[in-house]
Tab-separated table of C-alpha atoms in Angstrom:
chain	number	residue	atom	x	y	z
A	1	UNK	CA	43.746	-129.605	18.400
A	2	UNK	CA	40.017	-129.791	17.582
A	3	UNK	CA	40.554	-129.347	13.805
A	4	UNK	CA	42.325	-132.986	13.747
A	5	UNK	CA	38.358	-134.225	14.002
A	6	UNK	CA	37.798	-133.362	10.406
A	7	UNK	CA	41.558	-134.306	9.210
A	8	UNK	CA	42.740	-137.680	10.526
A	9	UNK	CA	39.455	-137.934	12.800
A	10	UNK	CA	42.539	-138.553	15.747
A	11	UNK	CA	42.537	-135.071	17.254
A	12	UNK	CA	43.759	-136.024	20.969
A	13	UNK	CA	47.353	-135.837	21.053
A	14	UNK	CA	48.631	-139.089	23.087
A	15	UNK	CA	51.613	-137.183	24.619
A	16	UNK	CA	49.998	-134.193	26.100
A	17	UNK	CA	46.596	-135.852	27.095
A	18	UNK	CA	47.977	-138.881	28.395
A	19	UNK	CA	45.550	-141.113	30.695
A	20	UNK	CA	47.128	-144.136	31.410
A	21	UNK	CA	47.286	-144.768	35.066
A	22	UNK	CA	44.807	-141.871	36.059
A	23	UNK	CA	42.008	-142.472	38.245
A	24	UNK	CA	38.941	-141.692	36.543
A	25	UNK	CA	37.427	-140.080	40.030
A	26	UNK	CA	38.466	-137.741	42.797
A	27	UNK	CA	36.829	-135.867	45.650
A	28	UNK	CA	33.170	-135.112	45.648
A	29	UNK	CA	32.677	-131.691	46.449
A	30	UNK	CA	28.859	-131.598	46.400
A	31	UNK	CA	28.791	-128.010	48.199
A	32	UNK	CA	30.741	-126.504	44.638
A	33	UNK	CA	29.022	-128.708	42.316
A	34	UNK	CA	25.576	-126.975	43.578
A	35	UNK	CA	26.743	-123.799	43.533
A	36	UNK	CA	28.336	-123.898	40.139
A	37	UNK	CA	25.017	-125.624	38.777
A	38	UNK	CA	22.568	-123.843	41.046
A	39	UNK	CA	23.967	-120.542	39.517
A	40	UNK	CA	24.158	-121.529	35.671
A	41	UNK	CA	21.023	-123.038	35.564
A	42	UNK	CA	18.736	-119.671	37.123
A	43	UNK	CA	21.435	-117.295	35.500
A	44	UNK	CA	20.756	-119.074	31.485
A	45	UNK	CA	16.709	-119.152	32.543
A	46	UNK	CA	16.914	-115.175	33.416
A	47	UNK	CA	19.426	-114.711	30.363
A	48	UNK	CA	17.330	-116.157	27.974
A	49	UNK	CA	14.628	-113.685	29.248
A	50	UNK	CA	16.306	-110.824	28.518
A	51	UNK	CA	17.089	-112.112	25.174
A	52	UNK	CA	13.668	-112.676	24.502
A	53	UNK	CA	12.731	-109.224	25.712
A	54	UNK	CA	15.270	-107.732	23.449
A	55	UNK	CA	14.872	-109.302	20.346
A	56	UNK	CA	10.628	-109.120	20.538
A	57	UNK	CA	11.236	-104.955	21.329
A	58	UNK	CA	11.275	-103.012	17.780
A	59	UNK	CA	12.386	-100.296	20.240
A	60	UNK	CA	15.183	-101.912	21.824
A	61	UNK	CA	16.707	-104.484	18.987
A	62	UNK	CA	16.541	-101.122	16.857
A	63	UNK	CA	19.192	-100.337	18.811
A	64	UNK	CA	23.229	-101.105	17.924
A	65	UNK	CA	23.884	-101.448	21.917
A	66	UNK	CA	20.962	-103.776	22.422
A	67	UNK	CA	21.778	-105.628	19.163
A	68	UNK	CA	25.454	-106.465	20.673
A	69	UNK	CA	24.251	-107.237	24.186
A	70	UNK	CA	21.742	-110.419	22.241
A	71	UNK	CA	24.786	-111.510	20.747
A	72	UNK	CA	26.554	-111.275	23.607
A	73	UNK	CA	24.324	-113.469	25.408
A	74	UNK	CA	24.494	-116.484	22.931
A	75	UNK	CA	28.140	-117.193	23.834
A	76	UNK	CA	26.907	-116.348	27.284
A	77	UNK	CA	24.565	-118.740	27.452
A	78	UNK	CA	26.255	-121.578	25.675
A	79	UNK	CA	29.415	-120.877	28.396
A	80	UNK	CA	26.832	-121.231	31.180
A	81	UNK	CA	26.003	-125.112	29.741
A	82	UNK	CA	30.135	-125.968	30.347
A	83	UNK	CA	31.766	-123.698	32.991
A	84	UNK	CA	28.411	-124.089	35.395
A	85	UNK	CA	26.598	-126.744	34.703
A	86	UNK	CA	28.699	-129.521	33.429
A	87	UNK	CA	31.431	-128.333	35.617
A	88	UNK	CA	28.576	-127.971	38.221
A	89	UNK	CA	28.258	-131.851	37.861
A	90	UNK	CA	31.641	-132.979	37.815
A	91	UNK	CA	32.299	-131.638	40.906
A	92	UNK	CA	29.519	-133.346	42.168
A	93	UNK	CA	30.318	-136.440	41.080
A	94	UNK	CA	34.358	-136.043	41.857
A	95	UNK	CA	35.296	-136.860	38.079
A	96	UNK	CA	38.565	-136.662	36.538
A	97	UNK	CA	39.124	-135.042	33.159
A	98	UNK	CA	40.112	-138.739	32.020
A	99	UNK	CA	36.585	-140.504	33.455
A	100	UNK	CA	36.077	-139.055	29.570
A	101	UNK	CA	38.763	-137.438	27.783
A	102	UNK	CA	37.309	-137.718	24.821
A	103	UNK	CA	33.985	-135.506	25.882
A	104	UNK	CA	35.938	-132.942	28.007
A	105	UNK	CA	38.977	-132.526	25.263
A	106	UNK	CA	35.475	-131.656	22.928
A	107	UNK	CA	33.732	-129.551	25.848
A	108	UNK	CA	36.912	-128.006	26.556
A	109	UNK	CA	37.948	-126.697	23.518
A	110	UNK	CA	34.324	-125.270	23.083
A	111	UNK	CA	34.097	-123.563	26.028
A	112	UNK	CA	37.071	-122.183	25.104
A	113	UNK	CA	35.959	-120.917	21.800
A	114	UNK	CA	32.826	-119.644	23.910
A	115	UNK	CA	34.775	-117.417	26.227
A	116	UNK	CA	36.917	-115.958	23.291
A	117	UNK	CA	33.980	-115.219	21.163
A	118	UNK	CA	31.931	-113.219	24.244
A	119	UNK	CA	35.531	-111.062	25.698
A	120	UNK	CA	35.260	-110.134	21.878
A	121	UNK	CA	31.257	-109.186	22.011
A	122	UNK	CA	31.986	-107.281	24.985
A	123	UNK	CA	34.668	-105.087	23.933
A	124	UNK	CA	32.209	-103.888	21.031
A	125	UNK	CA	29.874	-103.198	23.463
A	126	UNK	CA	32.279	-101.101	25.495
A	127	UNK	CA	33.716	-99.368	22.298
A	128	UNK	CA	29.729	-99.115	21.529
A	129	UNK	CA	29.405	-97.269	24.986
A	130	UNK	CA	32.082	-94.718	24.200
A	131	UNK	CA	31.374	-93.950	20.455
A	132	UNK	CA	27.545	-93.441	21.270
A	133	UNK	CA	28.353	-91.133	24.239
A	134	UNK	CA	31.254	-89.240	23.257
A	135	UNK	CA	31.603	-89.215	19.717
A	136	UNK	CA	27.949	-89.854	18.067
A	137	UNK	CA	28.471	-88.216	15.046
A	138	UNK	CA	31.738	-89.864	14.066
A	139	UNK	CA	30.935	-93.137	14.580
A	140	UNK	CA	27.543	-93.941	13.793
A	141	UNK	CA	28.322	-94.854	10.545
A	142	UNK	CA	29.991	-97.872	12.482
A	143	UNK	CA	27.027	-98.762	13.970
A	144	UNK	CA	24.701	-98.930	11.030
A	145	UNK	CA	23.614	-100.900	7.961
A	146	UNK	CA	26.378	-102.944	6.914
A	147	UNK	CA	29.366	-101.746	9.234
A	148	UNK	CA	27.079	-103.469	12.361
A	149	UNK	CA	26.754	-106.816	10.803
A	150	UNK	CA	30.798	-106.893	10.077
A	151	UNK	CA	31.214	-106.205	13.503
A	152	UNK	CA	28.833	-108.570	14.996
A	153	UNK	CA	29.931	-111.524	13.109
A	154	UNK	CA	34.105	-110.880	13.402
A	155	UNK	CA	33.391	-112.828	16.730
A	156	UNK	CA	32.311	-116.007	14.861
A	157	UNK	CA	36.059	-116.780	13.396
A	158	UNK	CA	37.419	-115.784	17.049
A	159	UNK	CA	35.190	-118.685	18.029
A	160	UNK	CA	36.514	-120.884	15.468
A	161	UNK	CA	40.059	-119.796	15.826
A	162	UNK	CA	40.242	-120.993	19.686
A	163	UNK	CA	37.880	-124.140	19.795
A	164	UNK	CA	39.648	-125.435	17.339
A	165	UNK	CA	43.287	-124.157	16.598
A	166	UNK	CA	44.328	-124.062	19.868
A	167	UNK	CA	44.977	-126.431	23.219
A	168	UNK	CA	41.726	-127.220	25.250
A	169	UNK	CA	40.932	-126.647	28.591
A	170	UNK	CA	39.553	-128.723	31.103
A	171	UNK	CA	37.589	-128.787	34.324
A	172	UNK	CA	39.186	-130.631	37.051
A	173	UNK	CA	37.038	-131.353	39.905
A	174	UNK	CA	40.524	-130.960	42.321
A	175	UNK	CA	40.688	-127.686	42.197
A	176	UNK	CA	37.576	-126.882	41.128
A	177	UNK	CA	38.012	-124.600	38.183
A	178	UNK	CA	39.265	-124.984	34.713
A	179	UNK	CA	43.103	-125.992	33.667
A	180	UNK	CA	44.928	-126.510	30.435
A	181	UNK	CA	46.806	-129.106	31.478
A	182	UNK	CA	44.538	-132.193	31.979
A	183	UNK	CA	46.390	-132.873	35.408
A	184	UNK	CA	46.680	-137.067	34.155
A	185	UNK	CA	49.375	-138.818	36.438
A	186	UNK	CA	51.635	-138.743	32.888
A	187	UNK	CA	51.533	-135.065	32.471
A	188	UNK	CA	51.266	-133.442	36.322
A	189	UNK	CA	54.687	-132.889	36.083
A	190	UNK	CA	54.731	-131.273	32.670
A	191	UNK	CA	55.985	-127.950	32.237
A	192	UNK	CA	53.010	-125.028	32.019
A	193	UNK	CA	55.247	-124.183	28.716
A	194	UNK	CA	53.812	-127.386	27.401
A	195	UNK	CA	50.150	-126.060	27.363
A	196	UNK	CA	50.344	-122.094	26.798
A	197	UNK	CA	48.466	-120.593	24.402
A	198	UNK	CA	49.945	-117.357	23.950
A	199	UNK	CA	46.974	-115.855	22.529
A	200	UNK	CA	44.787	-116.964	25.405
A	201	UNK	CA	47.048	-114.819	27.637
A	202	UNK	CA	47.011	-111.522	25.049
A	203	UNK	CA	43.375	-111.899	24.974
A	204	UNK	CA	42.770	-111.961	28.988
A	205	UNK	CA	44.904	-108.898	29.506
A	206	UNK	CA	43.959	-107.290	26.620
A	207	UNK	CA	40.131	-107.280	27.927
A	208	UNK	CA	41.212	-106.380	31.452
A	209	UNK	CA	42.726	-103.276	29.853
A	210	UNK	CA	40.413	-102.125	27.094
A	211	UNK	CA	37.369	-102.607	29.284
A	212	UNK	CA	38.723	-100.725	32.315
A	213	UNK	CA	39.981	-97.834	30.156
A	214	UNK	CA	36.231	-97.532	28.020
A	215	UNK	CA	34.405	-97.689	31.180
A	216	UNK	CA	36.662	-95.086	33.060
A	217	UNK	CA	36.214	-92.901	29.658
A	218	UNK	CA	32.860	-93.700	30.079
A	219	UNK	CA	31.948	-92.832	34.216
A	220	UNK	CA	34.484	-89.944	33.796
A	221	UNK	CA	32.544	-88.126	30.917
A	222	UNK	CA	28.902	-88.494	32.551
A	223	UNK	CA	30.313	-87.768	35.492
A	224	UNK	CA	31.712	-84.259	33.873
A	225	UNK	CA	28.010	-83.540	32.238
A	226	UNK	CA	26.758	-83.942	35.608
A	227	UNK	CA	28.255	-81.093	37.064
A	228	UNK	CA	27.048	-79.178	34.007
A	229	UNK	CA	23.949	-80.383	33.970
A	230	UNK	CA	22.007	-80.006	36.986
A	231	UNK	CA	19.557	-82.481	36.079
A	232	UNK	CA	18.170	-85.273	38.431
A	233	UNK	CA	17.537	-87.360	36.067
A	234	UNK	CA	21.775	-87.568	34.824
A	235	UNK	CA	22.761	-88.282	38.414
A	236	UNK	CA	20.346	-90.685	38.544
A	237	UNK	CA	22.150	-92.450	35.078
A	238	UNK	CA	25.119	-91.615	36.731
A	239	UNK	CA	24.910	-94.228	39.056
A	240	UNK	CA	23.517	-96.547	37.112
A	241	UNK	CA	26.118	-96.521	34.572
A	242	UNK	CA	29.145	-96.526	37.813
A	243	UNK	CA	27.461	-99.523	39.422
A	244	UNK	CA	27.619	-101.157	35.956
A	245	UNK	CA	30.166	-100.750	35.095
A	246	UNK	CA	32.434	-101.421	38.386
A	247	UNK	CA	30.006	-104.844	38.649
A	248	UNK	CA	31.623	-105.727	35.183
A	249	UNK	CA	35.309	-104.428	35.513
A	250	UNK	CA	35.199	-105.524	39.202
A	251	UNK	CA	34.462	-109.333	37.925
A	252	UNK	CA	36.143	-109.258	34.341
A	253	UNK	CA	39.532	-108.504	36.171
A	254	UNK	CA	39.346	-110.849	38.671
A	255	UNK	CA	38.461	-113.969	35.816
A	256	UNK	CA	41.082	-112.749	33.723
A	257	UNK	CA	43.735	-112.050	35.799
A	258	UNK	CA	43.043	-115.429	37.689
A	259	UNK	CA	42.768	-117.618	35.007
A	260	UNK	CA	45.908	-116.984	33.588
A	261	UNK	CA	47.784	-117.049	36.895
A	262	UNK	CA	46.582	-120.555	38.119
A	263	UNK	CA	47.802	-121.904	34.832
A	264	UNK	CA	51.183	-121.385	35.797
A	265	UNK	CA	51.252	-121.005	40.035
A	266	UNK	CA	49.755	-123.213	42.725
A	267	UNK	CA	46.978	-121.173	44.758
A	268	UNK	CA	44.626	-122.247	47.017
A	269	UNK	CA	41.655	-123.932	46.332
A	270	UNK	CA	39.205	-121.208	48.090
A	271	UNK	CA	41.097	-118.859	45.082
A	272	UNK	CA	40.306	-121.283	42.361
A	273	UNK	CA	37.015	-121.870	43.470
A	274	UNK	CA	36.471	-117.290	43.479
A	275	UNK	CA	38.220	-117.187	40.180
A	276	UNK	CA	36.006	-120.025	38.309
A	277	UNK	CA	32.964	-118.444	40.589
A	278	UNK	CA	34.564	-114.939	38.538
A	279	UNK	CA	34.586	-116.779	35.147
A	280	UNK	CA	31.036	-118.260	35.665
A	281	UNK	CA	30.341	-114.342	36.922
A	282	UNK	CA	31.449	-112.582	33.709
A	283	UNK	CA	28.331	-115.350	31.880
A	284	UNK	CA	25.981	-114.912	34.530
A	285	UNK	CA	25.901	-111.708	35.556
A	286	UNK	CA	25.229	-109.252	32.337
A	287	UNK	CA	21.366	-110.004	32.375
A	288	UNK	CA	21.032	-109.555	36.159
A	289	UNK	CA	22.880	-106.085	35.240
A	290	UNK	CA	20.800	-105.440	32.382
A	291	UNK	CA	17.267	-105.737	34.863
A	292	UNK	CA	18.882	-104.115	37.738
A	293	UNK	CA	20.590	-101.067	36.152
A	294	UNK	CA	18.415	-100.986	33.102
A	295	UNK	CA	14.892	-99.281	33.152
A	296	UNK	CA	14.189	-100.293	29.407
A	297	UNK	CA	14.847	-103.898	29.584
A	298	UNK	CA	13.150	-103.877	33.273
A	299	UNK	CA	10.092	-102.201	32.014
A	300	UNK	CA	9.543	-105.122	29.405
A	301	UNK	CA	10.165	-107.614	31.662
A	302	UNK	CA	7.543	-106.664	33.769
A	303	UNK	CA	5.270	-106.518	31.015
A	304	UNK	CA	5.718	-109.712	30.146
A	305	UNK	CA	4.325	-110.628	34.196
A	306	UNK	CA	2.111	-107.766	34.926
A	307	UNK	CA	-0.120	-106.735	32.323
A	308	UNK	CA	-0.229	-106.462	28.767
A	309	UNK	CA	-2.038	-103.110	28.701
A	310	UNK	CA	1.172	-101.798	30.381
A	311	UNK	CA	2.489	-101.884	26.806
A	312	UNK	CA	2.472	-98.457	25.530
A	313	UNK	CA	3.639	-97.464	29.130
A	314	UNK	CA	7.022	-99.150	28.541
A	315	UNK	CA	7.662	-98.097	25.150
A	316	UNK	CA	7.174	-94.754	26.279
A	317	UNK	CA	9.658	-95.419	29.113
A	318	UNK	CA	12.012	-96.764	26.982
A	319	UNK	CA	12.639	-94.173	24.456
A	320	UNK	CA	12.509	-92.036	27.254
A	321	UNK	CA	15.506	-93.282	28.727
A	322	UNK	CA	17.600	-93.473	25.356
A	323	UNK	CA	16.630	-90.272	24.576
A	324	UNK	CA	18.061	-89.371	27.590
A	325	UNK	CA	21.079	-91.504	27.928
A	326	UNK	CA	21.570	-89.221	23.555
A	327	UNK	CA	20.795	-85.591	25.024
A	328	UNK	CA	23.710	-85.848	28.044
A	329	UNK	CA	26.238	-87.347	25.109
């Protein structure tokens, strides 16, 4: 485990992560390397966009939803660098986790850490979604003061917790996705039992679950306000909010589920290659979302392209939507 690094300094256990006789190279798959990299690298250069747009916006980083979507994005971002770009590279160049066990043991077990920290940003923004919607009265005083800076930092120790109390994982160019077991010629044959992490598991299924149930809350009680109130513009939100929110479920369920199932079961490689293609999905795809499906963040965006005297335009657009999105809740 990571932690070892500021213990005995030896934090690679010899048994589990076992090199000798391992090739440090395998196939090149240059067609998955590009995509992997070609994706991470436009997806972090939009992302950090959006996170600039958000955080410069009084009007938007006012906001407790907008606050936890920035956040969100760090871990985001910093997932992009490992399960796109470096993995991106290594397929690439066909390398073995052992061409370097020491950098991918340390790139695996923050990656890991990473993807913890943003399932954890995203259920508060779900739970967010549903407390602003359906019960604002009750819950603001979650979302205020205080309460929101408790929330926003319990992912932090998550982080910490799973980079570096727990097993790594690492990105093996064979199959083209992300494994816990290292795949060395000493431990192929080692039992998946060997390299669970039984909160890894919990945490992928819990996500799948809590996500899926806020959203269908969510698209259910719109979707009831809409037949009571005629309005244009709440169909209109209607389907913004459904095509968000099936984009997310659609690709949160496929990474979790996935993940967890090629740790233990031999798949194809086309099904490795859609379920790391779903992990590098649930990174990459909030701030297309976000411009797509979001007027407010859209609005500022184009600002930032088209004209600066377009300014009080998109603040005026912008509380327009939210007070929108608060007068159908």
């Amino acid at each position: 485990m990571f932690y070892g690094i500021f213990t005995s300094g030896n934090f690679i256990s010899p048994y589990y992560y076992n090199c000798t006789g391992t090739s440090s190279f395998t196939e090149s798959k240059v067609a998955i390397g590009l995509i992997y990299m070609t994706i991470g690298l436009i997806s972090q250069f939009v992302y950090f966009l959006v996170l600039y747009t958000i955080f410069n916006s009084k009007t938007l980083f006012s906001l407790p939803c907008y606050k936890i979507m920035f956040f969100l994005g760090i871990p985001d971002i910093f997932s992009l660098i490992f399960c796109a770009d470096f993995a991106g590279f290594y397929s690439i160049r066909g390398l073995h986790p052992c061409y370097s066990i020491n950098f991918t043991f340390t790139t695996g077990c923050l990656v890991f850490g990473s993807w913890h920290m943003s399932c954890l940003y995203v259920l508060l923004l779900a739970f967010n979604r549903v407390c602003e919607l359906i019960f604002p009265e009750k819950c603001a005083f979650l979302f205020q003061k205080w309460y929101l800076k408790v929330l926003l930092f319990l992912p932090v120790p998550y982080f910490i917790y799973f980079a570096f109390f727990t097993k790594p994982t690492f990105f093996n160019s064979s199959v083209s996705a992300f494994l816990l077991n290292p795949m060395s010629e000493m431990t192929k044959n080692f039992p998946s039992e060997y390299y669970t992490v039984e909160a890894y598991v919990f945490n992928n299924f819990f996500v799948m679950v809590f996500i899926g149930f806020c959203y269908l809350i969510i698209c259910s009680y719109l979707l009831k306000k809409s037949w009571k109130i005629q309005m244009k513009q709440t169909s209109v939100l209607v389907k913004r909010v459904t095509y968000q929110c099936l984009t997310v479920c659609t690709c949160h369920f496929i990474g979790c589920f996935l993940y967890v199932y090629i740790q233990y079961f031999w798949v194809p490689e086309f099904l490795s290659v859609v379920c790391h293609l779903a992990w590098i999905g649930n990174h990459s795809l909030p701030p297309y979302v976000y411009i797509i499906f979001n007027p407010s963040i859209r609005s500022y965006i184009q600002k930032l392209f088209i004209k600066p005297s377009a300014r009080k335009k998109t603040e005026e657009e912008s509380l327009r939507t939210f007070q929108i999105v608060k007068s159908i809740s």
